[in-house]
Amino acid sequence: RDGDPPDAWLDDLRRALPEAQVDVWRPGLPPGYDHAVVWNVPQQLFDEQPQLRAVVNLAAGVDKLLDLRLPPALAIVRLEDAGMAVQMAEYACHALIRFFREFDAYADQQRAGHWAPRRPRARADFPVGIMGLGALGARVAQAVRQFDFPVLGWSRTRHALDGVRCFADEAELGAFLQATRVLVCLLPLTDATRGLLNQGTLGQLQPGGYLINVARGALLVEDDLRHLLDTGHLAGAALDVMAQEPLPADHWLWTHPRVALTPHVGAQTMRGESVAQVAQALRAIERGEAPVGLVRRDRDY
Ligand code: NAP
Ligand code: GLV
C-alpha cells in the first residue's frame, strides 16, 4: 500500500498468520490459493486464481475492487476502521474549525501585515451534517459533537446516535440538507451515490455552506461545486478525493481560492491495525463465521 514496502506487509502477515503460506502475487503464479489480500489489483489476479474463497481489501472503500469481474461466491472483506476512524475525525474537525474560525482569512491578514480581530460566529449557525454513519461517519459525528456544533446524520437505514439528529433514506435527504450548513461526505461510492453531490443537492445546503468530501471523488460533480462556489452559495470546500487522481496539473481545483485540497490522505491504511484485522477476518472465514468488514454484494458496500 501507498509507499509501504511490500516486504513489510509480507513479513507482518506471515507473523500474524503463522499457520498460513503467504506469498506475493505476480502474473502467472500457479492457482491454488484460498485467500487474497489486495489493494488496487488487476483483473488478471482473479482470472488466474478462480478458486479463491475470500479477498480482503486493504482499504475501507471497495468501489474499485467491485468494478472487476469477481466470482459470485467470493467473500469480499474490507477494512473497518482499523485506525482510520480517528484520522477521519481529525480531518473533518480540522476542516470544520478552519472554516468556522475563519483561519484562511487570518492567514491572508498575516500576509498583508493586517491586525484585525473578526467577530466571533455562533456554533448554532453551523449545523454539521454527516452523510454516511458507518465506521467512519459515526466517529466523525462523535468528534464534531465534542466541539458543541449541532450535528445531523444521514444514512440508508435509520441510526440512533447520541446527540445526533438522524435522517434516513432518499425521502429524508432534502430535510437533512436544508438543515445542514457544513456537509461532510463519508458515503461509499456505489451506483446509488455516484454524483450525489451536485447542484441540486449542494444547492439545498444553507447559504454560506461548506463541503468536506473525504469519501470518493466521483460522488461529487466538480463543475457543480465550482458554480456554487463562484455564485457564493457555498463559501468553501475541503476535498481529499477527486474524480481523477492524481488531480491533473491544469485542473481548476488546484487554484480555486475557496478550495483546500489534500491528496487522498484523509485516513491512511495503518499496517499494524490492518494486518491484525486481516488475520482476524481470515481466521473467522476459516471457522465458517462472518468476518468483520464483510461486504454485502447486494448493496455494494
Ligand atoms: P461504512 O461503514 O460501510 O458506512 C457507510 C455509510 O454510508 C453507512 O452509514 C451507510 O448506511 C451509508 N450509505 C451507503 N449507501 C447509502 C445511500 N445510498 N444512501 C444513504 N446512505 C448510504 O463505510 P466507512 O468505513 O464508514 O467508509 C465510508 C467511505 O469512506 C468508504 O467507502 C471510502 O470510500 C471512504 N474512505 C475514504 C478514505 C480517504 O482517505 N479519503 C479513507 C477511508 C475510507 P447504512 O448505515 O444504513 O448501511
Ligand atoms: C481509502 O480511501 C480507503 O477506502 O480506505
mmCIF file of C-alpha atoms and ligand atoms in Angstrom:
data_model
loop_
_atom_site.group_PDB
_atom_site.id
_atom_site.type_symbol
_atom_site.label_atom_id
_atom_site.label_comp_id
_atom_site.label_asym_id
_atom_site.label_seq_id
_atom_site.Cartn_x
_atom_site.Cartn_y
_atom_site.Cartn_z
ATOM 1 C CA ARG A 1 0.000 0.000 0.000
ATOM 2 C CA ASP A 2 0.949 3.608 -0.759
ATOM 3 C CA GLY A 3 4.684 3.847 -0.233
ATOM 4 C CA ASP A 4 4.887 0.923 2.219
ATOM 5 C CA PRO A 5 7.418 -1.686 1.018
ATOM 6 C CA PRO A 6 5.606 -4.956 0.054
ATOM 7 C CA ASP A 7 8.139 -6.895 2.148
ATOM 8 C CA ALA A 8 6.987 -5.138 5.297
ATOM 9 C CA TRP A 9 3.393 -6.268 4.651
ATOM 10 C CA LEU A 10 4.575 -9.761 3.814
ATOM 11 C CA ASP A 11 6.651 -10.075 6.987
ATOM 12 C CA ASP A 12 3.815 -8.766 9.154
ATOM 13 C CA LEU A 13 1.218 -11.027 7.518
ATOM 14 C CA ARG A 14 3.464 -14.057 7.954
ATOM 15 C CA ARG A 15 3.989 -13.187 11.604
ATOM 16 C CA ALA A 16 0.237 -12.666 12.169
ATOM 17 C CA LEU A 17 -0.749 -15.869 10.321
ATOM 18 C CA PRO A 18 1.987 -18.405 11.120
ATOM 19 C CA GLU A 19 -0.375 -21.245 10.122
ATOM 20 C CA ALA A 20 -0.710 -19.870 6.543
ATOM 21 C CA GLN A 21 1.507 -19.913 3.493
ATOM 22 C CA VAL A 22 1.760 -16.263 2.418
ATOM 23 C CA ASP A 23 3.215 -15.338 -0.983
ATOM 24 C CA VAL A 24 3.316 -12.191 -3.095
ATOM 25 C CA TRP A 25 1.075 -12.457 -6.158
ATOM 26 C CA ARG A 26 2.624 -11.958 -9.572
ATOM 27 C CA PRO A 27 1.161 -12.656 -13.004
ATOM 28 C CA GLY A 28 1.494 -16.347 -13.846
ATOM 29 C CA LEU A 29 1.605 -17.557 -10.213
ATOM 30 C CA PRO A 30 0.055 -21.081 -10.268
ATOM 31 C CA PRO A 31 -3.516 -21.208 -8.899
ATOM 32 C CA GLY A 32 -4.335 -22.860 -5.589
ATOM 33 C CA TYR A 33 -4.580 -20.003 -3.059
ATOM 34 C CA ASP A 34 -7.610 -19.760 -0.747
ATOM 35 C CA HIS A 35 -7.490 -16.044 0.031
ATOM 36 C CA ALA A 36 -6.080 -12.850 -1.458
ATOM 37 C CA VAL A 37 -5.135 -9.678 0.425
ATOM 38 C CA VAL A 38 -5.190 -6.873 -2.108
ATOM 39 C CA TRP A 39 -5.042 -3.204 -2.942
ATOM 40 C CA ASN A 40 -5.552 -1.916 -6.492
ATOM 41 C CA VAL A 41 -5.050 -5.290 -8.174
ATOM 42 C CA PRO A 42 -5.742 -6.066 -11.855
ATOM 43 C CA GLN A 43 -8.466 -8.384 -13.157
ATOM 44 C CA GLN A 44 -5.704 -10.873 -14.020
ATOM 45 C CA LEU A 45 -5.344 -11.934 -10.374
ATOM 46 C CA PHE A 46 -8.948 -13.146 -10.216
ATOM 47 C CA ASP A 47 -8.805 -14.684 -13.705
ATOM 48 C CA GLU A 48 -5.727 -16.701 -12.744
ATOM 49 C CA GLN A 49 -6.929 -17.682 -9.245
ATOM 50 C CA PRO A 50 -10.579 -18.730 -9.819
ATOM 51 C CA GLN A 51 -10.565 -20.983 -6.734
ATOM 52 C CA LEU A 52 -10.198 -18.038 -4.297
ATOM 53 C CA ARG A 53 -12.747 -18.107 -1.477
ATOM 54 C CA ALA A 54 -12.130 -14.667 0.002
ATOM 55 C CA VAL A 55 -10.477 -11.392 -0.851
ATOM 56 C CA VAL A 56 -9.543 -8.829 1.778
ATOM 57 C CA ASN A 57 -9.226 -5.254 0.514
ATOM 58 C CA LEU A 58 -6.554 -3.146 2.251
ATOM 59 C CA ALA A 59 -8.891 -0.139 2.313
ATOM 60 C CA ALA A 60 -12.357 0.749 3.544
ATOM 61 C CA GLY A 61 -13.826 1.535 0.128
ATOM 62 C CA VAL A 62 -14.357 -1.377 -2.257
ATOM 63 C CA ASP A 63 -15.621 0.564 -5.299
ATOM 64 C CA LYS A 64 -12.548 -0.179 -7.448
ATOM 65 C CA LEU A 65 -12.496 -3.833 -6.444
ATOM 66 C CA LEU A 66 -16.195 -4.226 -7.291
ATOM 67 C CA ASP A 67 -15.515 -2.842 -10.781
ATOM 68 C CA LEU A 68 -13.667 -6.111 -11.508
ATOM 69 C CA ARG A 69 -15.361 -9.371 -12.568
ATOM 70 C CA LEU A 70 -15.388 -11.356 -9.319
ATOM 71 C CA PRO A 71 -16.766 -14.864 -8.751
ATOM 72 C CA PRO A 72 -20.297 -14.566 -7.279
ATOM 73 C CA ALA A 73 -19.481 -16.712 -4.249
ATOM 74 C CA LEU A 74 -16.227 -14.877 -3.393
ATOM 75 C CA ALA A 75 -16.374 -13.346 0.096
ATOM 76 C CA ILE A 76 -15.271 -9.696 -0.079
ATOM 77 C CA VAL A 77 -13.924 -8.173 3.086
ATOM 78 C CA ARG A 78 -12.837 -4.564 3.620
ATOM 79 C CA LEU A 79 -11.048 -2.761 6.422
ATOM 80 C CA GLU A 80 -13.490 -1.497 9.023
ATOM 81 C CA ASP A 81 -11.978 1.403 10.936
ATOM 82 C CA ALA A 82 -8.587 -0.285 11.514
ATOM 83 C CA GLY A 83 -7.155 3.036 12.689
ATOM 84 C CA MET A 84 -8.891 5.140 10.032
ATOM 85 C CA ALA A 85 -11.861 6.488 12.015
ATOM 86 C CA VAL A 86 -9.753 8.670 14.295
ATOM 87 C CA GLN A 87 -7.897 10.082 11.264
ATOM 88 C CA MET A 88 -11.226 10.975 9.636
ATOM 89 C CA ALA A 89 -12.317 12.651 12.850
ATOM 90 C CA GLU A 90 -9.107 14.735 12.822
ATOM 91 C CA TYR A 91 -9.540 15.659 9.168
ATOM 92 C CA ALA A 92 -13.195 16.645 9.404
ATOM 93 C CA CYS A 93 -12.764 18.626 12.625
ATOM 94 C CA HIS A 94 -9.690 20.394 11.251
ATOM 95 C CA ALA A 95 -11.545 21.490 8.099
ATOM 96 C CA LEU A 96 -14.681 22.429 10.035
ATOM 97 C CA ILE A 97 -12.789 24.569 12.536
ATOM 98 C CA ARG A 98 -10.689 26.148 9.789
ATOM 99 C CA PHE A 99 -13.939 27.297 8.143
ATOM 100 C CA PHE A 100 -15.784 28.224 11.325
ATOM 101 C CA ARG A 101 -12.918 30.220 12.869
ATOM 102 C CA GLU A 102 -12.001 31.825 9.510
ATOM 103 C CA PHE A 103 -8.361 30.743 9.741
ATOM 104 C CA ASP A 104 -7.866 31.234 5.978
ATOM 105 C CA ALA A 105 -8.860 34.893 6.347
ATOM 106 C CA TYR A 106 -6.375 35.305 9.231
ATOM 107 C CA ALA A 107 -3.650 33.739 7.058
ATOM 108 C CA ASP A 108 -4.416 36.348 4.371
ATOM 109 C CA GLN A 109 -4.349 39.087 7.004
ATOM 110 C CA GLN A 110 -0.971 37.865 8.285
ATOM 111 C CA ARG A 111 0.479 38.006 4.753
ATOM 112 C CA ALA A 112 -0.847 41.587 4.497
ATOM 113 C CA GLY A 113 0.525 42.519 7.942
ATOM 114 C CA HIS A 114 -3.022 43.417 8.979
ATOM 115 C CA TRP A 115 -4.112 43.052 12.651
ATOM 116 C CA ALA A 116 -7.923 42.787 12.665
ATOM 117 C CA PRO A 117 -9.885 40.520 15.012
ATOM 118 C CA ARG A 118 -13.102 39.291 13.386
ATOM 119 C CA ARG A 119 -16.427 38.967 15.148
ATOM 120 C CA PRO A 120 -17.000 35.504 16.655
ATOM 121 C CA ARG A 121 -19.602 33.364 14.924
ATOM 122 C CA ALA A 122 -22.222 31.208 16.642
ATOM 123 C CA ARG A 123 -21.970 27.423 16.600
ATOM 124 C CA ALA A 124 -25.753 27.310 16.317
ATOM 125 C CA ASP A 125 -25.298 28.840 12.840
ATOM 126 C CA PHE A 126 -23.001 25.995 11.786
ATOM 127 C CA PRO A 127 -25.027 22.771 11.835
ATOM 128 C CA VAL A 128 -22.798 19.948 10.577
ATOM 129 C CA GLY A 129 -24.418 17.208 8.501
ATOM 130 C CA ILE A 130 -22.608 13.923 8.018
ATOM 131 C CA MET A 131 -23.558 11.759 5.042
ATOM 132 C CA GLY A 132 -22.828 8.153 5.937
ATOM 133 C CA LEU A 133 -22.947 6.994 9.538
ATOM 134 C CA GLY A 134 -20.799 3.885 9.202
ATOM 135 C CA ALA A 135 -17.464 3.053 10.809
ATOM 136 C CA LEU A 136 -16.018 6.447 9.834
ATOM 137 C CA GLY A 137 -19.058 8.746 9.757
ATOM 138 C CA ALA A 138 -20.219 7.745 13.235
ATOM 139 C CA ARG A 139 -16.766 8.525 14.668
ATOM 140 C CA VAL A 140 -16.737 11.903 12.919
ATOM 141 C CA ALA A 141 -20.199 12.690 14.331
ATOM 142 C CA GLN A 142 -18.963 11.917 17.823
ATOM 143 C CA ALA A 143 -15.862 14.102 17.388
ATOM 144 C CA VAL A 144 -17.828 17.067 15.982
ATOM 145 C CA ARG A 145 -20.239 16.858 18.919
ATOM 146 C CA GLN A 146 -17.310 17.375 21.281
ATOM 147 C CA PHE A 147 -16.986 20.907 19.846
ATOM 148 C CA ASP A 148 -20.671 21.616 20.553
ATOM 149 C CA PHE A 149 -21.789 22.084 16.944
ATOM 150 C CA PRO A 150 -25.306 20.884 16.137
ATOM 151 C CA VAL A 151 -24.793 17.502 14.413
ATOM 152 C CA LEU A 152 -27.020 15.793 11.874
ATOM 153 C CA GLY A 153 -26.514 12.468 10.136
ATOM 154 C CA TRP A 154 -27.923 10.796 7.045
ATOM 155 C CA SER A 155 -27.702 7.119 6.140
ATOM 156 C CA ARG A 156 -29.524 4.490 4.087
ATOM 157 C CA THR A 157 -31.090 2.857 7.136
ATOM 158 C CA ARG A 158 -32.067 4.742 10.281
ATOM 159 C CA HIS A 159 -29.443 5.089 13.003
ATOM 160 C CA ALA A 160 -29.767 6.305 16.574
ATOM 161 C CA LEU A 161 -26.662 8.166 17.774
ATOM 162 C CA ASP A 162 -26.447 10.140 20.965
ATOM 163 C CA GLY A 163 -26.734 13.876 20.278
ATOM 164 C CA VAL A 164 -27.089 13.412 16.508
ATOM 165 C CA ARG A 165 -30.292 14.263 14.638
ATOM 166 C CA CYS A 166 -30.575 11.272 12.343
ATOM 167 C CA PHE A 167 -32.204 11.172 8.906
ATOM 168 C CA ALA A 168 -32.577 8.164 6.659
ATOM 169 C CA ASP A 169 -33.098 7.267 3.036
ATOM 170 C CA GLU A 170 -33.816 9.406 -0.015
ATOM 171 C CA ALA A 171 -37.137 10.527 1.431
ATOM 172 C CA GLU A 172 -35.357 12.488 4.188
ATOM 173 C CA LEU A 173 -32.357 13.704 2.154
ATOM 174 C CA GLY A 174 -33.911 17.112 1.407
ATOM 175 C CA ALA A 175 -34.751 17.801 5.051
ATOM 176 C CA PHE A 176 -31.233 16.735 6.072
ATOM 177 C CA LEU A 177 -29.551 19.014 3.514
ATOM 178 C CA GLN A 178 -31.739 22.006 4.253
ATOM 179 C CA ALA A 179 -30.864 21.755 7.956
ATOM 180 C CA THR A 180 -27.114 21.493 7.213
ATOM 181 C CA ARG A 181 -24.511 24.207 6.679
ATOM 182 C CA VAL A 182 -21.296 22.147 6.720
ATOM 183 C CA LEU A 183 -21.653 18.893 4.820
ATOM 184 C CA VAL A 184 -19.194 16.062 5.481
ATOM 185 C CA CYS A 185 -19.388 13.229 2.973
ATOM 186 C CA LEU A 186 -18.459 9.742 4.153
ATOM 187 C CA LEU A 187 -20.598 7.639 1.835
ATOM 188 C CA PRO A 188 -19.270 4.693 -0.132
ATOM 189 C CA LEU A 189 -19.162 5.104 -3.915
ATOM 190 C CA THR A 190 -21.946 2.934 -5.353
ATOM 191 C CA ASP A 191 -24.444 3.204 -8.206
ATOM 192 C CA ALA A 192 -26.798 4.891 -5.735
ATOM 193 C CA THR A 193 -24.301 7.536 -4.581
ATOM 194 C CA ARG A 194 -22.261 8.375 -7.711
ATOM 195 C CA GLY A 195 -22.741 12.107 -8.486
ATOM 196 C CA LEU A 196 -24.980 12.584 -5.448
ATOM 197 C CA LEU A 197 -23.148 15.795 -4.519
ATOM 198 C CA ASN A 198 -24.420 18.016 -7.324
ATOM 199 C CA GLN A 199 -26.064 21.366 -7.864
ATOM 200 C CA GLY A 200 -29.469 20.022 -6.843
ATOM 201 C CA THR A 201 -28.297 18.586 -3.528
ATOM 202 C CA LEU A 202 -25.494 21.019 -2.585
ATOM 203 C CA GLY A 203 -27.807 23.865 -3.590
ATOM 204 C CA GLN A 204 -30.103 22.853 -0.727
ATOM 205 C CA LEU A 205 -27.435 23.473 1.923
ATOM 206 C CA GLN A 206 -27.858 26.599 3.992
ATOM 207 C CA PRO A 207 -26.391 29.739 2.358
ATOM 208 C CA GLY A 208 -22.689 30.216 3.051
ATOM 209 C CA GLY A 209 -22.345 26.444 3.265
ATOM 210 C CA TYR A 210 -19.235 24.274 3.079
ATOM 211 C CA LEU A 211 -18.426 20.851 1.666
ATOM 212 C CA ILE A 212 -15.906 18.444 3.154
ATOM 213 C CA ASN A 213 -15.571 15.435 0.847
ATOM 214 C CA VAL A 214 -13.399 12.682 2.278
ATOM 215 C CA ALA A 215 -15.161 9.747 0.641
ATOM 216 C CA ARG A 216 -14.606 9.345 -3.116
ATOM 217 C CA GLY A 217 -14.208 11.967 -5.846
ATOM 218 C CA ALA A 218 -16.899 10.519 -8.100
ATOM 219 C CA LEU A 219 -19.569 11.307 -5.501
ATOM 220 C CA LEU A 220 -19.137 14.972 -6.457
ATOM 221 C CA VAL A 221 -19.952 16.718 -9.729
ATOM 222 C CA GLU A 222 -16.936 19.026 -9.597
ATOM 223 C CA ASP A 223 -18.262 21.614 -12.055
ATOM 224 C CA ASP A 224 -21.441 21.975 -9.975
ATOM 225 C CA LEU A 225 -19.277 22.717 -6.945
ATOM 226 C CA ARG A 226 -17.426 25.376 -8.925
ATOM 227 C CA HIS A 227 -20.700 27.025 -9.894
ATOM 228 C CA LEU A 228 -21.953 27.064 -6.294
ATOM 229 C CA LEU A 229 -18.642 28.495 -5.032
ATOM 230 C CA ASP A 230 -18.497 31.146 -7.738
ATOM 231 C CA THR A 231 -22.077 32.254 -7.181
ATOM 232 C CA GLY A 232 -21.416 32.434 -3.430
ATOM 233 C CA HIS A 233 -23.977 29.863 -2.290
ATOM 234 C CA LEU A 234 -21.107 27.793 -0.935
ATOM 235 C CA ALA A 235 -18.337 29.561 0.988
ATOM 236 C CA GLY A 236 -15.682 26.853 0.745
ATOM 237 C CA ALA A 237 -14.747 23.240 0.238
ATOM 238 C CA ALA A 238 -12.155 20.856 1.630
ATOM 239 C CA LEU A 239 -11.555 17.971 -0.736
ATOM 240 C CA ASP A 240 -9.397 14.943 -0.061
ATOM 241 C CA VAL A 241 -10.627 12.975 -3.073
ATOM 242 C CA MET A 242 -11.119 13.935 -6.725
ATOM 243 C CA ALA A 243 -12.817 12.409 -9.731
ATOM 244 C CA GLN A 244 -9.391 11.933 -11.301
ATOM 245 C CA GLU A 245 -6.439 11.093 -9.062
ATOM 246 C CA PRO A 246 -3.775 12.365 -9.194
ATOM 247 C CA LEU A 247 -5.520 15.619 -9.999
ATOM 248 C CA PRO A 248 -4.408 16.835 -13.482
ATOM 249 C CA ALA A 249 -1.934 19.735 -13.311
ATOM 250 C CA ASP A 250 -4.259 22.149 -15.141
ATOM 251 C CA HIS A 251 -7.406 21.368 -13.105
ATOM 252 C CA TRP A 252 -9.263 24.417 -11.743
ATOM 253 C CA LEU A 253 -9.444 22.839 -8.264
ATOM 254 C CA TRP A 254 -5.699 23.412 -7.703
ATOM 255 C CA THR A 255 -6.055 27.187 -7.730
ATOM 256 C CA HIS A 256 -9.603 27.979 -6.626
ATOM 257 C CA PRO A 257 -9.262 30.429 -3.703
ATOM 258 C CA ARG A 258 -12.002 28.739 -1.689
ATOM 259 C CA VAL A 259 -10.913 25.126 -2.130
ATOM 260 C CA ALA A 260 -8.457 23.324 0.158
ATOM 261 C CA LEU A 261 -7.028 20.107 -1.289
ATOM 262 C CA THR A 262 -5.200 17.104 0.098
ATOM 263 C CA PRO A 263 -4.004 14.120 -1.982
ATOM 264 C CA HIS A 264 -6.289 11.349 -0.698
ATOM 265 C CA VAL A 265 -4.770 11.094 2.749
ATOM 266 C CA GLY A 266 -7.914 11.638 4.847
ATOM 267 C CA ALA A 267 -7.448 8.272 6.520
ATOM 268 C CA GLN A 268 -4.470 6.200 5.539
ATOM 269 C CA THR A 269 -4.150 2.447 5.896
ATOM 270 C CA MET A 270 -2.203 1.611 9.056
ATOM 271 C CA ARG A 271 -0.166 -1.562 8.596
ATOM 272 C CA GLY A 272 -0.314 -2.873 12.174
ATOM 273 C CA GLU A 273 -4.067 -2.447 12.667
ATOM 274 C CA SER A 274 -4.802 -3.667 9.131
ATOM 275 C CA VAL A 275 -2.726 -6.826 9.364
ATOM 276 C CA ALA A 276 -4.406 -7.668 12.682
ATOM 277 C CA GLN A 277 -7.832 -7.218 11.064
ATOM 278 C CA VAL A 278 -6.837 -9.285 8.010
ATOM 279 C CA ALA A 279 -5.662 -12.144 10.243
ATOM 280 C CA GLN A 280 -8.852 -11.965 12.311
ATOM 281 C CA ALA A 281 -11.013 -11.965 9.166
ATOM 282 C CA LEU A 282 -9.269 -14.896 7.512
ATOM 283 C CA ARG A 283 -9.481 -16.958 10.710
ATOM 284 C CA ALA A 284 -13.202 -16.145 11.004
ATOM 285 C CA ILE A 285 -13.734 -17.266 7.392
ATOM 286 C CA GLU A 286 -11.806 -20.493 8.058
ATOM 287 C CA ARG A 287 -14.127 -21.156 11.029
ATOM 288 C CA GLY A 288 -17.135 -20.555 8.768
ATOM 289 C CA GLU A 289 -18.048 -17.290 10.516
ATOM 290 C CA ALA A 290 -18.807 -13.868 9.019
ATOM 291 C CA PRO A 291 -15.724 -11.627 9.411
ATOM 292 C CA VAL A 292 -15.698 -8.004 10.495
ATOM 293 C CA GLY A 293 -15.879 -5.877 7.334
ATOM 294 C CA LEU A 294 -17.790 -8.388 5.189
ATOM 295 C CA VAL A 295 -19.134 -6.532 2.135
ATOM 296 C CA ARG A 296 -22.765 -7.100 1.192
ATOM 297 C CA ARG A 297 -22.756 -7.845 -2.527
ATOM 298 C CA ASP A 298 -26.434 -6.836 -2.840
ATOM 299 C CA ARG A 299 -25.687 -3.209 -1.855
ATOM 300 C CA ASP A 300 -22.017 -2.838 -2.943
ATOM 301 C CA TYR A 301 -20.556 -1.685 0.370
HETATM 302 P P1 NAP B 1 -19.397 2.026 6.036
HETATM 303 O O1 NAP B 1 -19.057 1.614 7.429
HETATM 304 O O2 NAP B 1 -19.805 0.986 5.053
HETATM 305 O O3 NAP B 1 -20.531 3.148 6.126
HETATM 306 C C1 NAP B 1 -21.184 3.614 5.007
HETATM 307 C C2 NAP B 1 -22.326 4.508 5.432
HETATM 308 O O4 NAP B 1 -22.921 5.072 4.261
HETATM 309 C C3 NAP B 1 -23.429 3.746 6.157
HETATM 310 O O5 NAP B 1 -23.938 4.533 7.203
HETATM 311 C C4 NAP B 1 -24.477 3.549 5.068
HETATM 312 O O6 NAP B 1 -25.828 3.468 5.538
HETATM 313 C C5 NAP B 1 -24.321 4.822 4.279
HETATM 314 N N1 NAP B 1 -24.833 4.655 2.911
HETATM 315 C C6 NAP B 1 -24.429 3.799 1.955
HETATM 316 N N2 NAP B 1 -25.158 3.936 0.831
HETATM 317 C C7 NAP B 1 -26.061 4.905 1.080
HETATM 318 C C8 NAP B 1 -27.096 5.506 0.342
HETATM 319 N N3 NAP B 1 -27.363 5.128 -0.912
HETATM 320 N N4 NAP B 1 -27.839 6.458 0.930
HETATM 321 C C9 NAP B 1 -27.583 6.849 2.206
HETATM 322 N N5 NAP B 1 -26.618 6.318 2.963
HETATM 323 C C10 NAP B 1 -25.857 5.359 2.415
HETATM 324 O O7 NAP B 1 -18.155 2.798 5.361
HETATM 325 P P2 NAP B 1 -16.949 3.525 6.123
HETATM 326 O O8 NAP B 1 -15.963 2.546 6.617
HETATM 327 O O9 NAP B 1 -17.518 4.485 7.090
HETATM 328 O O10 NAP B 1 -16.277 4.306 4.893
HETATM 329 C C11 NAP B 1 -17.009 5.212 4.102
HETATM 330 C C12 NAP B 1 -16.233 5.563 2.841
HETATM 331 O O11 NAP B 1 -15.131 6.421 3.160
HETATM 332 C C13 NAP B 1 -15.539 4.390 2.156
HETATM 333 O O12 NAP B 1 -16.465 3.676 1.334
HETATM 334 C C14 NAP B 1 -14.449 5.059 1.341
HETATM 335 O O13 NAP B 1 -14.900 5.349 0.046
HETATM 336 C C15 NAP B 1 -14.201 6.356 2.094
HETATM 337 N N6 NAP B 1 -12.837 6.409 2.658
HETATM 338 C C16 NAP B 1 -12.015 7.418 2.266
HETATM 339 C C17 NAP B 1 -10.758 7.492 2.799
HETATM 340 C C18 NAP B 1 -9.828 8.618 2.465
HETATM 341 O O14 NAP B 1 -8.645 8.557 2.798
HETATM 342 N N7 NAP B 1 -10.304 9.675 1.883
HETATM 343 C C19 NAP B 1 -10.321 6.538 3.750
HETATM 344 C C20 NAP B 1 -11.196 5.534 4.112
HETATM 345 C C21 NAP B 1 -12.465 5.481 3.555
HETATM 346 P P3 NAP B 1 -26.318 2.274 6.490
HETATM 347 O O15 NAP B 1 -25.595 2.505 7.791
HETATM 348 O O16 NAP B 1 -27.757 2.474 6.601
HETATM 349 O O17 NAP B 1 -25.900 0.999 5.821
HETATM 350 C C1 GLV B 2 -9.194 4.836 1.299
HETATM 351 O O1 GLV B 2 -9.576 5.642 0.514
HETATM 352 C C2 GLV B 2 -9.990 3.746 1.782
HETATM 353 O O2 GLV B 2 -11.047 3.483 1.201
HETATM 354 O O3 GLV B 2 -9.558 3.098 2.761
#
